[in-house]
Amino acid sequence: MTTPALLPLSGRRIPPLNLGPPSFPHHRATLRLSEKFILLLILSAFITLCFGAFFFLPDSSKHKRFDLGLEDVLIPHVDAGKGAKNSGVFLIHGPDEHRHREEEERLRNKIRADHEKALEEAKEKLKKSREEIRAEIQTEKNKVVQEMKMKEKKPLPPVPIPNLIGINGGDPEDNDIRKKREKIKEMMKHAWDNYRIYGWGHNELRPIARKGHSTNIFGSSQMGATIVDALDTLYIMGLHDEFRDGQKWIEDNLDFSVNSEVSVFEVNIRFIGGLLAAYYLSGEEIFKIKAVQLAEKLLPAFNTPTGIPWAMVNLKSGVGRNWGWASAGSSILAEFGTLHMEFVHLSYLTGDPVYYKKVMHIRKLLQKMDRPNGLYPNYLNPRTGRWGQYHTSVGGLGDSFYEYLLKAWLMSDKTDREARKMYDDAIEAIEKHLIKKSRGGLTFIGEWKNGHLEKKMGHLTCFAGGMFALGADGSRMDKAGHYLELGAEIARTCHESYDRTALKLGPESFKFDGAVEAVAVRQAEKYYILRPEVIETYWYLWRFTHDPRYRQWGWEAALAIEKYCRVSGGFSGVKDVYSSTPTHDDVQQSFFLAETLKYLYLLFSGDDLLPLDHWVFNTEAHPLPVLHLANTTLSGNPAVR
């Protein structure tokens, strides 16, 4: 994963073909523990001795001011004889020389005593064996860890949960549909059980090698991405034993205080989205606590000149950066534009407006910017606030930005009219400049590059059929029927991309050049990595039309996945969907459990399971409840006034 072409950034979703899990060097200090401990003690004593005199320096100012960029913090100067609050240090000012000398002598004695105490402690340490020193160090480390755990378990303020409807059920009346739903549940259990056996705690699974797998979006740590991503799917399928196993792992092992650089976007949609959904479905407080802990770790990514977050952030240091290949250090539209749903819920659950303010700042900045042809370019420089290269896509790099404009409106109980206007404006520009019909009559969404339309559509773009259907109600000028039909046309095109392959599974992208329609041309675009977007669109179209073709097409995809992607150790992507003897890529993506199998399960369930007027799915298919303002305290929350 070293070349820019192989970096796993693709808007809503990530990886290209698996080249094997990356390795990360483990740099270790060369000093032995005992030497380090003694040196620290001596250094501590030296600093105490050398800098103690600092407190005797006169200070003629009334206040000391430290510029922190955002606000000024004032440290009050203390009058003679009065101690600074919460401090063991006294600052001296005044004409009383006798008191001055007494105070000075007292401080000197204190520093001398501290110095002698430190030297005595160092001498005592020198008398102990290396094993004893190591044991003491480990004891102190354990004490710190326990203190951190106690802090982590501190309860958040109680917040009324929205009225949750349809978190279970959905049993179909038709026996054939019921059997199909049970088959999807069995596929989920096969994927989960093998991950449980061979990849537990790792981010993902290599089902053929039967070991854990990870990519650079998760950093170098084992964060159990598959566990967090799969929780809500397990819950709605009624796999409660499996759900409890995942919950216990999260309680005991999910730790965000790690020196690991992660993708802000991916961690938000998979981890925060997954934890929030698990909390709302189960009511288990641990999921909310973990979601808030992680969100705090992501906040430093917003420390840029514009407030547009970095793509990557180190969870321990808070240092952020962007992908090296992304248009001269730009941030990516689909990444910084796919935070709104989760961050609004974080502000709702915590009463802290910081999360809401971060995403609304992004929205306000985008509203002020010029947009060529009304289109949003995919790249924005977080330092200058200027667009990068003019490349617009409803697929990778752009897709979920538009999705979240619509879903911000839906999640607000259709009160966020600003988000709806931005969505409508964007969709009108997309329809005018990017949506075309092929010679064979297939509707497709191209990409705007360097002033012309590239007649290529990605598998990721296929989510848009469902988006158009979801946004039909409430569209301008009574065009609900038009957008529902447009969604159906996109669904048909994406089905054709599946149907025209040997495996009946869709390629990563497909072209519409001359006689070539809905077919991948380049070898590097012929893979299928268990992606959900086409099935996602089938499900939305089924919910809004109940046209049986969508269940038929979904079942075709399920059978193809079962036949060609299932292996004894789980499910794997394939490298060439046009080859009748496919080669597996040996990766079971976490989103396969979070999205692909969930959407298939919902496709063969009744509409009373997670009804769309009560739930909104984030871009990783994690359901979050609509925040009905009249029934919650959200309207009284300063974050959203």
XYZ file of C-alpha atoms in Angstrom:
641
model
C 0.000 0.000 0.000
C 2.734 2.428 -0.928
C 1.805 3.791 -4.317
C -0.818 6.522 -4.690
C -2.787 4.376 -7.110
C -3.348 1.785 -4.449
C -4.355 4.041 -1.593
C -7.813 2.976 -0.448
C -9.671 6.239 -0.838
C -12.860 6.036 -2.824
C -15.448 8.281 -1.276
C -18.140 6.152 0.334
C -16.040 3.070 0.326
C -12.442 2.049 0.206
C -10.182 -0.647 -1.017
C -9.028 -1.735 -4.432
C -7.579 -5.230 -4.824
C -5.917 -6.657 -1.758
C -2.150 -6.935 -1.969
C -1.873 -8.422 1.498
C -1.895 -6.753 4.875
C 0.661 -3.986 5.310
C 3.362 -4.287 7.875
C 4.253 -1.550 10.313
C 7.692 -1.115 11.917
C 7.793 -1.198 15.681
C 10.469 1.260 16.825
C 11.680 0.577 20.319
C 13.872 2.672 22.630
C 17.369 1.337 23.123
C 17.735 2.340 26.808
C 16.883 -0.316 29.369
C 13.996 0.354 31.755
C 16.186 0.775 34.843
C 18.486 3.255 33.103
C 15.535 5.258 31.801
C 13.934 5.355 35.253
C 17.101 6.587 36.989
C 17.775 9.170 34.288
C 14.239 10.491 34.635
C 14.658 10.829 38.402
C 17.969 12.671 38.053
C 16.564 14.902 35.311
C 13.544 15.666 37.473
C 15.747 16.675 40.395
C 17.922 18.815 38.116
C 14.929 20.653 36.656
C 13.514 21.236 40.119
C 16.815 22.715 41.286
C 17.589 24.815 38.214
C 14.169 26.261 37.514
C 12.890 26.718 41.041
C 14.353 30.213 41.028
C 11.985 31.078 38.184
C 9.285 31.747 40.739
C 11.340 34.535 42.346
C 11.436 36.623 39.171
C 9.420 39.809 39.597
C 6.279 40.269 37.585
C 5.072 43.807 37.152
C 2.080 42.935 35.009
C -1.386 42.537 36.417
C -2.126 39.551 34.185
C -0.071 37.067 32.217
C -1.559 36.449 28.782
C -1.062 33.377 26.624
C -2.325 33.485 23.045
C -3.916 30.151 22.149
C -5.237 31.289 18.797
C -8.952 30.811 19.572
C -9.255 32.692 22.860
C -7.159 34.309 25.557
C -6.582 32.522 28.826
C -5.860 34.853 31.719
C -3.747 33.742 34.661
C -4.379 36.155 37.556
C -1.460 37.647 39.421
C -1.741 36.944 43.155
C -1.413 39.684 45.742
C 1.161 39.425 48.531
C 0.577 36.662 50.998
C -2.294 35.036 49.020
C -1.919 31.690 47.319
C -2.955 31.028 43.749
C -6.023 28.815 43.753
C -5.295 25.121 43.263
C -1.573 25.821 43.305
C 1.250 25.227 45.761
C 3.169 28.241 44.434
C 2.961 31.800 45.804
C 3.744 34.815 43.635
C 5.255 37.741 45.593
C 4.412 41.368 45.032
C 4.325 44.264 47.494
C 6.446 46.568 49.690
C 6.645 44.282 52.700
C 10.325 43.235 52.474
C 10.222 41.161 55.650
C 7.341 39.085 54.341
C 9.118 38.892 50.998
C 12.276 37.449 52.601
C 10.308 34.977 54.701
C 8.413 33.746 51.664
C 11.617 33.507 49.650
C 13.327 31.498 52.368
C 10.328 29.185 52.678
C 10.383 28.458 48.951
C 14.146 27.874 48.993
C 13.737 25.394 51.824
C 10.947 23.632 50.000
C 12.987 23.310 46.793
C 16.003 22.087 48.781
C 13.879 19.515 50.603
C 12.309 18.317 47.321
C 15.758 18.047 45.767
C 17.133 16.005 48.674
C 14.050 13.781 48.637
C 14.476 13.091 44.914
C 18.151 12.176 45.426
C 17.250 9.847 48.282
C 14.610 8.153 46.127
C 17.149 7.747 43.330
C 19.640 6.144 45.760
C 16.949 3.755 46.981
C 16.110 2.775 43.396
C 19.786 2.046 42.706
C 19.778 -0.505 45.543
C 16.921 -2.475 43.951
C 17.220 -5.179 41.344
C 16.130 -4.686 37.747
C 13.169 -7.002 38.336
C 11.992 -4.940 41.317
C 12.235 -1.717 39.317
C 10.315 -3.259 36.433
C 7.636 -4.486 38.815
C 7.246 -0.977 40.287
C 7.016 0.552 36.809
C 4.371 -1.992 35.799
C 2.420 -1.260 38.972
C 2.413 2.454 38.164
C 1.344 1.737 34.572
C -1.507 -0.455 35.782
C -2.585 2.296 38.159
C -2.681 4.838 35.323
C -4.643 2.433 33.111
C -7.203 1.839 35.850
C -7.579 5.571 36.431
C -8.160 6.076 32.702
C -10.758 3.304 32.629
C -12.598 4.864 35.556
C -12.593 8.175 33.723
C -13.879 6.512 30.551
C -16.794 4.957 32.427
C -17.979 8.320 33.674
C -21.635 8.495 32.635
C -22.798 11.062 30.112
C -25.735 13.308 30.965
C -29.078 11.531 30.512
C -30.851 12.402 27.271
C -34.359 11.321 26.258
C -34.162 8.652 23.580
C -36.355 9.352 20.539
C -39.355 7.094 20.130
C -37.742 4.053 18.502
C -40.041 2.127 16.183
C -39.306 -1.053 14.261
C -36.050 -2.220 15.823
C -37.097 -5.853 15.357
C -39.701 -7.818 13.477
C -40.235 -7.489 9.736
C -41.202 -11.165 9.375
C -42.477 -11.636 5.811
C -45.811 -13.392 5.323
C -44.726 -15.085 2.109
C -42.985 -18.405 2.840
C -40.581 -18.093 -0.101
C -39.483 -14.620 0.979
C -39.080 -15.868 4.552
C -36.736 -18.642 3.366
C -34.664 -16.134 1.412
C -34.367 -13.912 4.460
C -33.231 -16.895 6.540
C -30.605 -17.662 3.914
C -29.206 -14.130 4.200
C -29.109 -14.562 7.980
C -27.176 -17.821 7.536
C -24.671 -16.020 5.289
C -24.209 -13.398 7.988
C -23.590 -16.089 10.580
C -21.014 -17.756 8.315
C -19.169 -14.454 7.844
C -19.297 -13.597 11.550
C -18.424 -17.039 12.906
C -15.306 -17.290 10.764
C -14.220 -13.807 11.714
C -14.823 -14.829 15.331
C -12.566 -17.865 14.923
C -9.785 -16.526 12.688
C -9.758 -12.729 12.929
C -11.222 -11.786 16.303
C -10.112 -8.305 17.323
C -8.449 -7.628 13.981
C -10.056 -5.064 11.731
C -11.002 -7.500 8.992
C -10.540 -11.124 7.949
C -8.532 -12.927 5.293
C -10.898 -15.883 4.873
C -8.602 -18.058 2.756
C -5.413 -17.458 4.739
C -7.631 -17.609 7.863
C -6.039 -14.733 9.715
C -6.617 -11.074 10.502
C -6.334 -8.312 7.944
C -6.122 -4.522 7.992
C -5.517 -1.534 5.729
C -4.004 1.893 6.339
C -7.412 3.523 6.887
C -7.460 1.848 10.319
C -3.871 2.666 11.212
C -1.568 0.143 12.828
C -3.871 -0.932 15.641
C -6.326 -3.775 16.063
C -9.548 -1.832 16.537
C -12.012 -4.611 15.739
C -13.579 -2.756 12.789
C -15.643 -5.776 11.748
C -17.056 -6.125 15.273
C -18.188 -2.514 15.480
C -19.430 -2.460 11.882
C -21.466 -5.660 12.249
C -23.156 -5.012 15.599
C -26.401 -3.485 14.350
C -26.762 -6.090 11.600
C -26.450 -8.827 14.222
C -29.032 -7.090 16.382
C -31.729 -6.638 13.732
C -31.208 -10.237 12.572
C -31.844 -11.454 16.113
C -28.337 -12.879 16.519
C -28.168 -11.712 20.118
C -25.502 -14.121 21.380
C -23.181 -12.880 18.665
C -24.138 -9.304 19.496
C -23.230 -9.838 23.157
C -19.854 -11.311 22.164
C -19.145 -8.157 20.195
C -20.315 -5.959 23.043
C -18.014 -7.711 25.522
C -15.018 -7.272 23.215
C -15.784 -3.577 22.920
C -16.132 -3.190 26.698
C -12.851 -4.984 27.388
C -10.635 -4.153 24.423
C -11.717 -1.188 22.299
C -9.123 1.468 23.110
C -8.664 4.734 21.230
C -5.617 5.914 23.212
C -3.275 4.392 20.668
C -0.473 5.844 18.582
C -2.258 5.162 15.333
C -3.110 7.283 12.291
C -6.617 6.635 10.979
C -8.979 7.933 8.300
C -11.348 10.475 9.876
C -14.054 9.632 7.329
C -13.858 5.864 7.606
C -13.605 5.853 11.391
C -16.579 8.207 11.589
C -18.927 6.231 9.344
C -17.879 2.767 10.554
C -16.988 3.222 14.219
C -18.942 6.241 15.432
C -21.894 5.379 13.188
C -21.767 1.726 14.233
C -21.495 2.508 17.935
C -24.321 5.045 17.831
C -26.600 2.622 15.993
C -25.790 -0.155 18.467
C -26.598 2.233 21.315
C -29.958 3.273 19.907
C -30.976 -0.306 19.084
C -29.858 -1.933 22.333
C -29.854 0.913 24.849
C -26.438 -0.238 26.144
C -24.629 2.826 27.526
C -21.145 1.506 26.690
C -21.691 2.130 22.984
C -22.549 5.786 23.526
C -19.559 6.249 25.824
C -17.167 4.711 23.302
C -18.611 6.783 20.444
C -18.024 10.011 22.377
C -14.503 8.967 23.390
C -13.616 8.351 19.749
C -15.247 11.569 18.555
C -13.037 13.535 20.950
C -10.018 11.902 19.326
C -11.169 13.072 15.880
C -11.696 16.728 16.829
C -8.006 17.749 16.387
C -8.382 16.924 12.672
C -10.446 20.120 12.378
C -7.550 22.298 13.545
C -6.840 23.716 10.083
C -6.871 27.339 8.873
C -10.307 26.827 7.304
C -11.871 24.296 9.676
C -12.019 21.747 6.849
C -10.642 18.611 8.537
C -7.597 16.634 7.538
C -8.213 13.222 5.997
C -6.024 11.442 8.551
C -5.424 12.049 12.250
C -3.218 10.379 14.824
C -5.472 9.255 17.677
C -2.769 9.850 20.283
C -1.001 13.014 19.142
C -3.876 14.665 17.266
C -1.576 15.444 14.332
C -3.446 15.499 11.030
C -2.518 15.325 7.364
C -4.049 14.673 3.963
C -3.527 11.943 1.413
C -0.394 12.709 -0.564
C -2.077 12.086 -3.921
C -5.158 14.273 -3.307
C -4.690 17.332 -5.537
C -1.822 19.157 -3.838
C -2.742 18.320 -0.278
C -6.489 18.840 -0.588
C -9.226 17.392 1.577
C -11.856 15.313 -0.201
C -15.507 16.322 -0.580
C -16.954 12.900 0.252
C -14.819 12.738 3.391
C -15.307 16.112 5.066
C -18.875 16.198 3.744
C -19.852 12.891 5.371
C -19.733 13.799 9.043
C -23.015 15.615 9.596
C -25.325 12.788 10.676
C -23.014 11.310 13.273
C -21.851 14.671 14.644
C -25.385 16.011 15.090
C -26.265 12.887 17.075
C -23.118 13.338 19.176
C -24.200 16.859 20.104
C -27.698 15.609 20.840
C -26.494 12.815 23.121
C -23.851 14.847 24.964
C -25.387 18.320 25.024
C -22.018 19.568 23.734
C -22.429 21.863 20.702
C -18.844 21.408 19.499
C -19.678 18.556 17.101
C -22.640 20.351 15.556
C -20.605 23.542 15.171
C -17.812 21.713 13.348
C -20.080 20.332 10.628
C -22.155 23.485 10.305
C -18.963 25.483 9.812
C -18.136 23.224 6.859
C -21.598 23.782 5.405
C -21.384 27.582 5.760
C -17.979 27.648 4.083
C -19.226 25.596 1.129
C -22.249 27.852 0.707
C -19.984 30.882 0.253
C -17.844 29.311 -2.455
C -18.318 29.582 -6.192
C -19.210 26.317 -7.886
C -18.374 25.821 -11.571
C -21.616 24.969 -13.389
C -23.227 24.586 -9.988
C -21.098 21.467 -9.375
C -18.991 20.778 -6.297
C -15.398 19.816 -7.158
C -14.062 16.814 -5.251
C -11.017 18.590 -3.778
C -10.766 21.513 -1.353
C -7.521 22.780 0.151
C -7.908 23.057 3.953
C -5.161 25.673 4.180
C -6.328 28.112 1.509
C -10.033 27.321 1.306
C -9.788 27.023 -2.479
C -10.922 24.222 -4.746
C -8.334 21.819 -6.063
C -8.596 20.416 -9.563
C -12.070 20.627 -11.096
C -13.190 17.034 -10.930
C -16.799 16.268 -9.997
C -18.148 12.803 -9.301
C -21.249 11.268 -7.767
C -19.126 8.152 -7.289
C -15.842 7.891 -5.399
C -14.531 11.153 -3.883
C -17.896 12.934 -4.055
C -20.820 10.558 -3.528
C -21.772 10.593 0.154
C -21.541 14.386 0.384
C -24.774 14.605 -1.626
C -26.269 11.712 0.312
C -25.668 13.515 3.619
C -27.280 16.751 2.429
C -30.492 14.825 1.836
C -30.179 12.771 5.012
C -29.473 15.828 7.172
C -32.904 17.080 6.108
C -34.559 13.716 6.735
C -32.842 13.214 10.091
C -34.024 16.636 11.282
C -37.643 15.593 10.767
C -37.507 17.636 7.534
C -36.847 20.896 9.359
C -33.275 21.485 8.076
C -34.424 23.329 4.959
C -30.936 24.679 4.316
C -29.644 21.139 3.757
C -32.595 20.320 1.491
C -31.953 23.415 -0.642
C -28.284 22.519 -1.046
C -29.309 18.990 -2.052
C -31.886 20.182 -4.588
C -29.452 22.678 -6.118
C -26.751 20.029 -6.385
C -29.051 17.408 -7.920
C -30.304 19.850 -10.539
C -26.708 20.631 -11.574
C -25.840 16.919 -11.616
C -28.837 16.096 -13.784
C -27.980 18.911 -16.184
C -24.280 18.183 -16.590
C -23.550 14.577 -15.553
C -26.600 12.378 -16.247
C -26.853 11.055 -19.816
C -28.414 8.227 -21.791
C -26.324 5.726 -23.715
C -27.032 4.668 -27.281
C -28.644 1.549 -25.882
C -30.982 3.580 -23.697
C -29.213 3.137 -20.352
C -29.187 6.134 -18.008
C -25.784 6.696 -16.427
C -23.994 9.287 -14.295
C -20.655 10.344 -15.733
C -17.773 12.273 -14.173
C -16.781 15.841 -15.015
C -13.032 16.021 -15.622
C -10.945 18.783 -17.162
C -13.918 20.444 -18.807
C -15.518 17.372 -20.357
C -17.729 14.455 -19.361
C -16.102 11.093 -18.896
C -18.640 8.412 -19.806
C -17.776 6.081 -16.984
C -19.797 5.068 -13.951
C -18.501 3.400 -10.811
C -20.090 0.739 -8.648
C -20.010 3.353 -5.873
C -22.168 5.656 -8.016
C -24.933 3.059 -8.046
C -26.024 4.195 -4.577
C -27.520 7.257 -6.306
C -30.524 5.306 -7.564
C -31.608 4.803 -3.967
C -30.761 8.411 -3.111
C -32.976 9.782 -5.878
C -35.843 7.588 -4.695
C -35.313 8.581 -1.071
C -35.292 12.269 -1.958
C -38.227 12.170 -4.363
C -40.761 13.161 -1.727
C -40.205 16.831 -0.977
C -38.530 17.654 -4.283
C -39.141 20.924 -6.089
C -41.955 21.615 -8.525
C -43.801 18.379 -7.821
C -41.015 16.348 -9.435
C -41.320 13.409 -7.042
C -42.420 11.080 -9.836
C -39.541 12.222 -12.027
C -36.890 11.479 -9.393
C -38.439 8.145 -8.480
C -38.255 7.198 -12.157
C -34.690 8.462 -12.390
C -33.780 6.238 -9.443
C -35.389 3.270 -11.197
C -33.377 3.984 -14.373
C -30.115 4.065 -12.419
C -31.090 0.777 -10.725
C -31.677 -0.803 -14.148
C -28.308 0.395 -15.458
C -26.504 -0.979 -12.425
C -28.353 -4.287 -12.752
C -27.125 -4.472 -16.336
C -23.544 -4.013 -15.122
C -24.102 -7.167 -13.031
C -25.994 -9.112 -15.670
C -23.333 -8.600 -18.368
C -20.617 -10.396 -16.399
C -19.833 -14.087 -16.152
C -20.391 -14.129 -12.388
C -23.509 -11.897 -12.320
C -21.599 -9.574 -9.993
C -20.820 -5.987 -10.946
C -17.347 -4.606 -11.725
C -15.754 -1.702 -9.895
C -16.541 0.642 -12.783
C -17.981 0.384 -16.275
C -18.000 2.505 -19.434
C -20.430 3.762 -22.048
C -18.218 4.286 -25.106
C -19.722 3.406 -28.455
C -20.730 -0.238 -28.526
C -19.375 -0.810 -25.010
C -22.100 -0.236 -22.444
C -22.165 -1.062 -18.730
C -19.001 -3.168 -19.114
C -15.566 -2.745 -17.558
C -12.777 -2.287 -20.080
C -9.604 -2.089 -18.015
C -8.441 -5.135 -16.087
C -7.949 -2.993 -12.989
C -11.699 -2.220 -12.949
C -13.059 -5.750 -13.218
C -12.982 -6.659 -9.539
C -15.845 -6.994 -7.041
C -15.023 -6.547 -3.354
C -18.402 -7.400 -1.789
C -19.694 -3.863 -2.294
C -23.283 -2.973 -1.261
C -24.289 0.020 -3.395
C -26.332 -1.792 -6.061
C -28.242 -3.831 -3.463
C -28.740 -0.649 -1.441
C -30.530 0.915 -4.404
C -32.638 -2.230 -4.913
C -33.793 -1.977 -1.296
C -34.793 1.684 -1.476
C -36.652 1.121 -4.758
C -38.417 -1.886 -3.214
C -39.515 0.169 -0.211
C -40.941 2.953 -2.368
C -42.466 0.916 -5.216
C -42.816 -2.723 -4.068
C -41.951 -3.689 -7.627
C -40.999 -7.412 -7.388
C -38.117 -6.990 -9.838
C -35.977 -5.481 -7.061
C -36.332 -8.529 -4.851
C -35.617 -10.709 -7.879
C -32.453 -8.740 -8.725
C -31.351 -8.767 -5.087
C -31.771 -12.535 -4.904
C -29.710 -12.942 -8.087
C -26.908 -10.960 -6.438
C -27.201 -12.985 -3.205
C -26.914 -16.277 -5.102
C -23.886 -14.988 -7.026
C -22.168 -13.913 -3.808
C -22.955 -17.289 -2.262
C -21.641 -19.189 -5.280
C -18.510 -17.246 -6.133
C -17.494 -15.319 -3.000
C -18.193 -17.839 -0.263
C -15.206 -19.855 0.918
C -14.839 -22.151 3.887
C -13.340 -19.343 5.988
C -15.899 -16.634 5.186
C -16.529 -14.477 2.098
C -13.960 -13.015 -0.270
C -13.975 -10.511 -3.096
C -13.032 -11.627 -6.609
C -10.519 -10.105 -8.991
C -12.323 -10.545 -12.314
C -16.104 -10.767 -12.608
C -15.811 -11.644 -16.310
C -13.855 -14.824 -15.636
C -15.887 -17.981 -15.044
C -13.083 -19.256 -12.794
C -12.530 -16.283 -10.522
C -9.506 -15.633 -8.335
C -10.287 -14.473 -4.816
C -8.683 -11.383 -3.288
C -8.824 -12.997 0.184
C -10.437 -10.082 2.054
C -13.758 -10.086 3.879
C -14.499 -6.377 4.075
C -16.144 -5.069 7.241
C -18.763 -3.300 5.111
C -19.923 -6.658 3.765
C -21.406 -7.392 7.196
C -22.435 -3.796 7.874
C -24.093 -3.078 4.532
C -24.316 -5.760 1.875
C -25.883 -8.422 4.087
C -27.979 -5.876 6.002
C -29.524 -4.443 2.826
C -30.225 -7.959 1.536
C -31.884 -8.870 4.846
C -34.014 -5.725 4.775
C -34.920 -6.378 1.126
C -36.579 -9.651 2.203
C -38.148 -8.171 5.352
C -41.382 -6.318 5.923
C -41.476 -2.528 5.815
C -42.128 -2.419 9.562
C -38.469 -3.270 10.225
C -36.607 0.065 10.497
C -39.272 2.150 8.699
C -37.833 5.058 6.732
C -40.005 7.701 8.352
C -38.346 6.896 11.693
C -34.799 5.896 10.731
C -32.089 7.313 8.474
C -29.169 5.119 7.438
C -25.701 6.590 7.420
C -23.445 5.857 4.463
C -22.235 2.657 6.170
C -25.875 1.492 6.581
C -25.944 2.203 10.306
C -29.497 3.268 11.234
C -29.880 6.449 13.290
C -33.268 7.662 14.486
C -35.010 10.722 13.112
C -34.821 13.441 15.731
C -38.433 14.567 15.997
C -37.927 17.968 17.549
C -41.343 18.082 19.169
C -40.672 14.825 21.027
C -37.122 15.438 22.214
C -35.046 18.038 23.980
C -33.021 18.688 20.837
C -34.774 21.992 20.181
C -33.640 23.108 23.631
C -30.079 22.005 22.989
C -27.843 25.055 22.383
C -26.056 23.015 19.722
C -28.982 23.194 17.330
C -30.893 26.332 18.158
